[in-house]
Short mmCIF file of C-alpha atoms and ligand atoms in Angstrom, two decimals:
data_model
loop_
_atom_site.label_atom_id
_atom_site.label_comp_id
_atom_site.label_asym_id
_atom_site.label_seq_id
_atom_site.Cartn_x
_atom_site.Cartn_y
_atom_site.Cartn_z
CA MET A 1 -59.95 -36.32 106.12
CA THR A 2 -58.40 -37.41 102.77
CA ILE A 3 -58.16 -35.01 100.47
CA ILE A 4 -58.80 -36.47 96.76
CA TYR A 5 -59.30 -35.33 93.06
CA LEU A 6 -62.18 -36.60 90.74
CA ASN A 7 -62.84 -34.76 87.32
CA GLY A 8 -61.42 -31.27 88.41
CA GLU A 9 -63.04 -31.19 91.96
CA TYR A 10 -60.80 -31.79 95.48
CA LEU A 11 -63.30 -33.54 97.32
CA PRO A 12 -62.97 -35.42 100.72
CA LEU A 13 -62.57 -39.14 100.37
CA GLU A 14 -65.86 -39.85 101.44
CA LYS A 15 -67.47 -37.84 99.25
CA ALA A 16 -65.97 -38.65 96.74
CA THR A 17 -68.47 -40.63 93.67
CA VAL A 18 -69.00 -41.83 90.37
CA SER A 19 -72.05 -43.38 88.75
CA VAL A 20 -72.83 -46.98 88.34
CA GLU A 21 -72.66 -46.76 84.23
CA ASP A 22 -69.20 -45.73 85.11
CA ARG A 23 -67.26 -47.80 82.21
CA GLY A 24 -64.20 -48.43 84.46
CA PHE A 25 -67.08 -50.25 86.97
CA LEU A 26 -69.07 -51.83 84.10
CA PHE A 27 -65.50 -52.91 82.39
CA ALA A 28 -62.99 -52.33 83.94
CA ASP A 29 -62.33 -50.41 80.72
CA GLY A 30 -60.15 -47.43 81.96
CA VAL A 31 -55.77 -47.49 82.63
CA TYR A 32 -53.93 -46.26 85.57
CA GLU A 33 -50.49 -45.46 87.10
CA VAL A 34 -49.28 -45.09 90.24
CA VAL A 35 -46.64 -42.98 91.32
CA ARG A 36 -43.78 -42.73 94.03
CA TYR A 37 -43.36 -39.52 96.50
CA TYR A 38 -40.51 -39.36 98.64
CA GLN A 39 -39.53 -36.53 101.38
CA GLY A 40 -42.26 -34.69 98.82
CA ARG A 41 -41.12 -35.60 95.96
CA PRO A 42 -41.72 -37.52 92.93
CA PHE A 43 -40.31 -40.38 91.84
CA GLN A 44 -39.83 -40.72 87.76
CA LEU A 45 -43.28 -38.62 87.15
CA GLU A 46 -42.22 -37.62 83.50
CA ALA A 47 -42.03 -41.65 83.15
CA HIS A 48 -44.95 -42.83 84.89
CA LEU A 49 -47.77 -39.54 83.00
CA GLN A 50 -45.67 -41.15 79.39
CA ARG A 51 -46.96 -44.19 80.28
CA LEU A 52 -50.44 -43.57 81.34
CA GLN A 53 -50.08 -41.76 77.13
CA ARG A 54 -48.96 -45.31 75.72
CA SER A 55 -52.04 -46.97 78.05
CA ALA A 56 -55.07 -44.97 76.73
CA GLN A 57 -53.38 -44.48 73.36
CA GLY A 58 -53.33 -48.75 73.32
CA ALA A 59 -56.33 -48.92 75.28
CA CYS A 60 -58.00 -46.31 72.24
CA LEU A 61 -59.28 -44.10 75.02
CA PRO A 62 -59.32 -40.24 75.02
CA LEU A 63 -57.41 -38.99 78.12
CA PRO A 64 -59.14 -36.44 79.14
CA LYS A 65 -57.46 -32.39 78.90
CA ALA A 66 -57.07 -32.44 82.71
CA VAL A 67 -54.46 -34.65 82.70
CA ALA A 68 -51.06 -32.18 81.28
CA GLU A 69 -51.77 -30.70 84.59
CA LEU A 70 -50.98 -33.91 86.83
CA PRO A 71 -47.76 -32.79 88.24
CA ALA A 72 -49.83 -29.78 89.55
CA ILE A 73 -52.92 -31.31 91.11
CA ILE A 74 -50.10 -34.20 92.85
CA ALA A 75 -48.63 -30.88 94.15
CA ARG A 76 -52.07 -29.32 95.00
CA LEU A 77 -53.41 -33.03 96.82
CA LEU A 78 -49.63 -33.41 98.65
CA ALA A 79 -49.93 -30.16 100.73
CA GLU A 80 -53.59 -30.14 100.59
CA ASN A 81 -52.74 -34.00 103.04
CA ASN A 82 -49.74 -32.67 103.83
CA LEU A 83 -47.43 -36.00 102.64
CA GLN A 84 -44.42 -36.19 102.17
CA ASP A 85 -43.27 -40.18 101.50
CA THR A 86 -47.27 -41.64 99.33
CA ASN A 87 -48.25 -42.77 96.43
CA PHE A 88 -50.32 -41.96 94.07
CA TYR A 89 -53.05 -43.13 92.19
CA ILE A 90 -54.43 -41.92 89.23
CA GLU A 91 -56.94 -43.16 87.17
CA CYS A 92 -58.65 -43.01 83.72
CA THR A 93 -62.29 -44.74 82.53
CA ARG A 94 -63.76 -44.07 79.77
CA GLY A 95 -66.68 -42.45 81.92
CA THR A 96 -70.18 -43.07 82.29
CA ALA A 97 -72.51 -43.73 78.54
CA HIS A 98 -76.04 -44.71 78.97
CA PRO A 99 -76.73 -47.06 78.11
CA ARG A 100 -74.87 -50.08 78.65
CA THR A 101 -72.88 -51.56 75.70
CA HIS A 102 -70.12 -53.06 75.35
CA ALA A 103 -68.74 -50.56 72.15
CA PHE A 104 -66.92 -47.63 73.15
CA PRO A 105 -69.25 -44.52 73.18
CA ALA A 106 -69.21 -41.79 70.22
CA GLU A 107 -68.21 -39.10 72.11
CA PRO A 108 -66.82 -40.45 76.18
CA HIS A 109 -66.68 -38.40 79.07
CA PRO A 110 -63.31 -40.04 80.32
CA THR A 111 -63.30 -39.87 84.31
CA LEU A 112 -59.83 -38.85 86.23
CA LEU A 113 -58.89 -40.38 89.35
CA VAL A 114 -55.58 -39.06 91.32
CA MET A 115 -55.74 -40.21 94.91
CA PRO A 116 -52.84 -40.52 97.47
CA GLN A 117 -51.86 -44.18 99.13
CA PRO A 118 -50.23 -44.89 101.61
CA ILE A 119 -47.08 -46.68 101.39
CA HIS A 120 -47.43 -50.04 103.05
CA SER A 121 -44.92 -50.76 105.21
CA LEU A 122 -42.59 -54.02 104.11
CA PRO A 123 -42.44 -56.64 106.92
CA ALA A 124 -39.28 -55.68 108.79
CA GLU A 125 -37.05 -58.70 108.08
CA ALA A 126 -38.06 -59.04 103.64
CA ARG A 127 -35.50 -56.47 103.25
CA THR A 128 -32.55 -58.10 105.19
CA ARG A 129 -34.48 -62.06 104.50
CA GLY A 130 -35.93 -61.34 101.12
CA VAL A 131 -39.10 -62.21 100.73
CA SER A 132 -41.01 -65.25 99.45
CA ALA A 133 -43.03 -66.05 96.51
CA ILE A 134 -45.25 -68.79 94.55
CA THR A 135 -45.35 -68.98 90.54
CA VAL A 136 -48.73 -69.86 89.29
CA PRO A 137 -49.81 -70.33 85.71
CA ASP A 138 -50.13 -66.34 83.76
CA LEU A 139 -53.72 -65.56 82.63
CA ARG A 140 -53.89 -62.35 81.89
CA TRP A 141 -54.71 -61.14 77.78
CA GLN A 142 -52.43 -59.99 75.14
CA ARG A 143 -51.76 -57.03 76.05
CA CYS A 144 -49.88 -57.11 79.16
CA ASP A 145 -47.65 -53.37 78.03
CA ILE A 146 -51.20 -52.08 78.92
CA LYS A 147 -51.41 -50.86 82.49
CA SER A 148 -55.27 -51.78 82.61
CA ILE A 149 -57.20 -51.43 85.31
CA MET A 150 -58.77 -54.85 84.90
CA LEU A 151 -56.57 -56.84 87.13
CA LEU A 152 -58.07 -59.97 88.01
CA PRO A 153 -56.22 -62.62 86.79
CA ASN A 154 -52.98 -60.06 89.31
CA VAL A 155 -55.67 -60.39 92.09
CA MET A 156 -56.07 -63.83 91.62
CA ALA A 157 -52.64 -64.64 91.93
CA LYS A 158 -51.92 -62.26 94.43
CA THR A 159 -54.16 -63.92 96.72
CA GLN A 160 -53.12 -67.00 96.24
CA ALA A 161 -49.86 -66.05 96.93
CA ARG A 162 -50.97 -64.18 100.40
CA GLU A 163 -53.85 -67.65 101.33
CA ARG A 164 -50.02 -69.29 100.67
CA GLY A 165 -48.16 -67.13 103.30
CA ALA A 166 -46.41 -65.82 100.18
CA PHE A 167 -44.86 -62.17 98.98
CA GLU A 168 -45.12 -62.54 96.05
CA ALA A 169 -46.48 -65.19 92.77
CA ILE A 170 -44.74 -65.21 89.63
CA LEU A 171 -46.47 -65.83 86.21
CA VAL A 172 -45.67 -68.20 84.23
CA ARG A 173 -46.69 -68.21 80.10
CA ASP A 174 -45.57 -71.42 78.44
CA GLY A 175 -42.75 -72.82 81.17
CA ILE A 176 -41.21 -68.95 80.96
CA VAL A 177 -41.24 -66.19 83.66
CA THR A 178 -42.96 -63.28 82.89
CA GLU A 179 -42.96 -61.01 85.84
CA GLY A 180 -45.12 -60.45 89.00
CA SER A 181 -49.14 -60.34 89.41
CA SER A 182 -48.02 -56.36 90.49
CA THR A 183 -44.03 -56.78 90.22
CA ASN A 184 -41.50 -57.17 87.85
CA ILE A 185 -38.80 -60.31 87.71
CA PHE A 186 -35.16 -60.92 88.12
CA ALA A 187 -32.93 -63.80 88.39
CA VAL A 188 -29.44 -63.84 88.25
CA LEU A 189 -28.17 -66.93 86.01
CA ASP A 190 -24.57 -67.43 85.75
CA GLY A 191 -22.81 -63.85 86.69
CA VAL A 192 -25.99 -62.07 83.74
CA LEU A 193 -29.19 -60.40 84.94
CA ALA A 194 -31.68 -61.50 83.03
CA THR A 195 -35.28 -59.47 83.43
CA HIS A 196 -38.70 -60.80 80.16
CA PRO A 197 -37.84 -58.28 77.52
CA ALA A 198 -41.00 -55.69 77.59
CA ASN A 199 -42.89 -57.03 75.11
CA HIS A 200 -47.29 -57.78 75.39
CA HIS A 201 -46.32 -60.35 77.66
CA ILE A 202 -45.38 -58.37 80.57
CA LEU A 203 -45.84 -54.19 82.08
CA GLY A 204 -42.56 -52.26 80.86
CA GLY A 205 -42.26 -51.55 84.91
CA ILE A 206 -40.62 -47.93 85.67
CA THR A 207 -38.19 -49.59 88.14
CA ARG A 208 -37.64 -52.82 86.14
CA GLN A 209 -36.09 -49.53 83.35
CA ILE A 210 -34.26 -47.53 86.33
CA VAL A 211 -32.78 -51.11 87.29
CA LEU A 212 -31.69 -51.92 84.31
CA GLN A 213 -30.11 -48.23 83.34
CA LEU A 214 -28.14 -49.11 87.23
CA ALA A 215 -26.96 -52.26 86.02
CA ALA A 216 -25.25 -50.79 82.83
CA ALA A 217 -23.57 -48.49 85.40
CA LEU A 218 -22.45 -50.87 87.83
CA ARG A 219 -21.13 -52.91 84.80
CA ILE A 220 -23.74 -55.56 85.39
CA PRO A 221 -24.26 -58.06 82.67
CA VAL A 222 -27.60 -57.80 81.44
CA ARG A 223 -29.81 -59.32 78.97
CA GLU A 224 -34.03 -59.13 77.88
CA GLU A 225 -33.74 -62.49 77.75
CA PRO A 226 -36.91 -64.56 79.03
CA PHE A 227 -36.26 -67.76 81.08
CA THR A 228 -37.89 -70.96 82.56
CA VAL A 229 -39.25 -71.69 85.62
CA GLU A 230 -36.83 -74.16 86.36
CA GLN A 231 -34.03 -71.74 85.26
CA MET A 232 -35.48 -69.26 87.74
CA TYR A 233 -35.09 -71.79 90.23
CA HIS A 234 -31.64 -72.34 89.90
CA ALA A 235 -30.98 -68.87 89.25
CA GLN A 236 -27.96 -67.37 91.82
CA GLU A 237 -29.94 -64.51 93.16
CA VAL A 238 -33.85 -63.64 92.21
CA PHE A 239 -35.92 -60.32 92.49
CA LEU A 240 -39.06 -58.32 92.42
CA THR A 241 -38.81 -54.31 91.57
CA SER A 242 -41.73 -52.72 91.55
CA THR A 243 -42.60 -48.95 92.52
CA THR A 244 -43.95 -49.30 95.52
CA SER A 245 -41.80 -52.46 96.83
CA GLU A 246 -38.76 -50.68 95.17
CA VAL A 247 -35.90 -53.71 94.30
CA LEU A 248 -36.38 -56.90 96.59
CA PRO A 249 -35.09 -60.08 96.82
CA ILE A 250 -37.01 -63.01 96.66
CA THR A 251 -35.55 -66.20 98.67
CA GLN A 252 -37.81 -68.61 98.14
CA ILE A 253 -39.81 -69.49 95.60
CA ASP A 254 -42.28 -72.75 95.30
CA GLY A 255 -40.61 -73.92 98.76
CA GLN A 256 -37.73 -74.36 96.68
CA THR A 257 -34.66 -72.00 98.56
CA ILE A 258 -33.19 -69.58 95.53
CA GLY A 259 -28.92 -69.45 95.74
CA ASN A 260 -27.79 -70.10 99.76
CA GLY A 261 -31.23 -68.60 100.58
CA GLN A 262 -29.86 -64.92 101.86
CA PRO A 263 -30.57 -61.67 99.61
CA GLY A 264 -27.88 -61.78 97.42
CA PRO A 265 -24.61 -59.19 95.83
CA VAL A 266 -26.17 -58.21 92.96
CA THR A 267 -29.97 -57.62 94.64
CA MET A 268 -28.01 -55.33 97.16
CA ARG A 269 -25.97 -53.56 95.07
CA LEU A 270 -28.69 -52.31 93.15
CA PHE A 271 -30.89 -51.60 96.06
CA GLN A 272 -28.49 -49.20 97.50
CA SER A 273 -28.05 -47.88 94.23
CA PHE A 274 -31.80 -47.86 93.47
CA GLN A 275 -32.27 -45.72 97.20
CA ARG A 276 -29.25 -43.35 96.19
CA MET A 277 -31.45 -42.20 93.38
CA THR A 278 -34.64 -41.79 95.02
CA GLU A 279 -32.88 -39.96 97.50
CA ARG A 280 -31.14 -37.43 95.00
CA GLU A 281 -34.08 -37.28 92.41
CA GLY A 282 -37.30 -38.47 94.52
N1 PDD B 301 -47.87 -52.36 90.21
N2 PDD B 301 -45.67 -55.40 86.26
C1 PDD B 301 -46.62 -55.20 86.86
C2 PDD B 301 -48.29 -56.36 86.18
C3 PDD B 301 -47.36 -54.09 87.79
O1 PDD B 301 -48.75 -53.97 88.32
C4 PDD B 301 -46.65 -53.29 87.69
C5 PDD B 301 -46.73 -52.82 88.97
C6 PDD B 301 -44.93 -53.67 87.60
C7 PDD B 301 -43.52 -53.03 88.29
O2 PDD B 301 -44.63 -51.46 87.64
P1 PDD B 301 -43.33 -50.20 88.11
O3 PDD B 301 -41.88 -50.82 88.36
O4 PDD B 301 -43.73 -48.79 86.87
O5 PDD B 301 -44.26 -49.52 89.04
C8 PDD B 301 -44.87 -54.90 87.17
C9 PDD B 301 -48.42 -50.87 90.79
C10 PDD B 301 -47.04 -50.56 91.22
C11 PDD B 301 -49.98 -51.29 91.30
O6 PDD B 301 -51.09 -52.10 90.50
O7 PDD B 301 -49.94 -51.03 92.14
#
């Protein structure tokens, strides 16, 4: 039985319910985070909590006071559920309001949910051989930097990938690679590690930021600049990053082989550094 946190209460998952008038349910009016715990220790929790604050600010959503207690809430859920390696899903919506009206309620009563999520283990060969991806149009809005629960374009993109036997859908806006449906995308172009700048067109991933720092430490040249789909097809290496997938090589995109079809040296060095960091800090 999984115990979760909802609005001040610790409850079995089956017993935890929110109103059908919750604005998260009616309008996808909310923000979220996913934080990873390694051996019972959080990885980059502070960075995730800061991004939650930024997302809430961007959505003009007042976070409840309990957000200050999130580290303690998660620690209790870890203990109660006897977990070590897990993800935590944190969601805050603008809460229940009556009647259904688009404009924000004058006095919102935000909903706060925290629940553990099992780590989906990757297919055995994903790390050693890399995964495949497809490209799809980026149908999202102009504030992708807000980690909003409004994920329909992302959900549709990921489902297309699954239907076509691919691991990830890479989103393309005006010929430019923005990010993955739930990941950031990096390419090695002429020996330089490139990724889309962290502006309103992508979610500034915590893993993305760590990888940029690790690249600097490893003296790998980096360029936070947009690149096109054509450039990506001809890249030496492509990989994705996220809290749940860490650093994962992409060796085939839209049926085209990337580089020599094997995970490349830059990807592997960064993955190993990342792993060492999660062992140290996580
Ligand atoms: N997704 N871009 C998008 C659109 C994302 O949804 C995510 C994370 C990322 C990577 O961010 P980070 O490195 O901070 O996890 C990039 C989470 C894991 C999810 O929705 O499950």
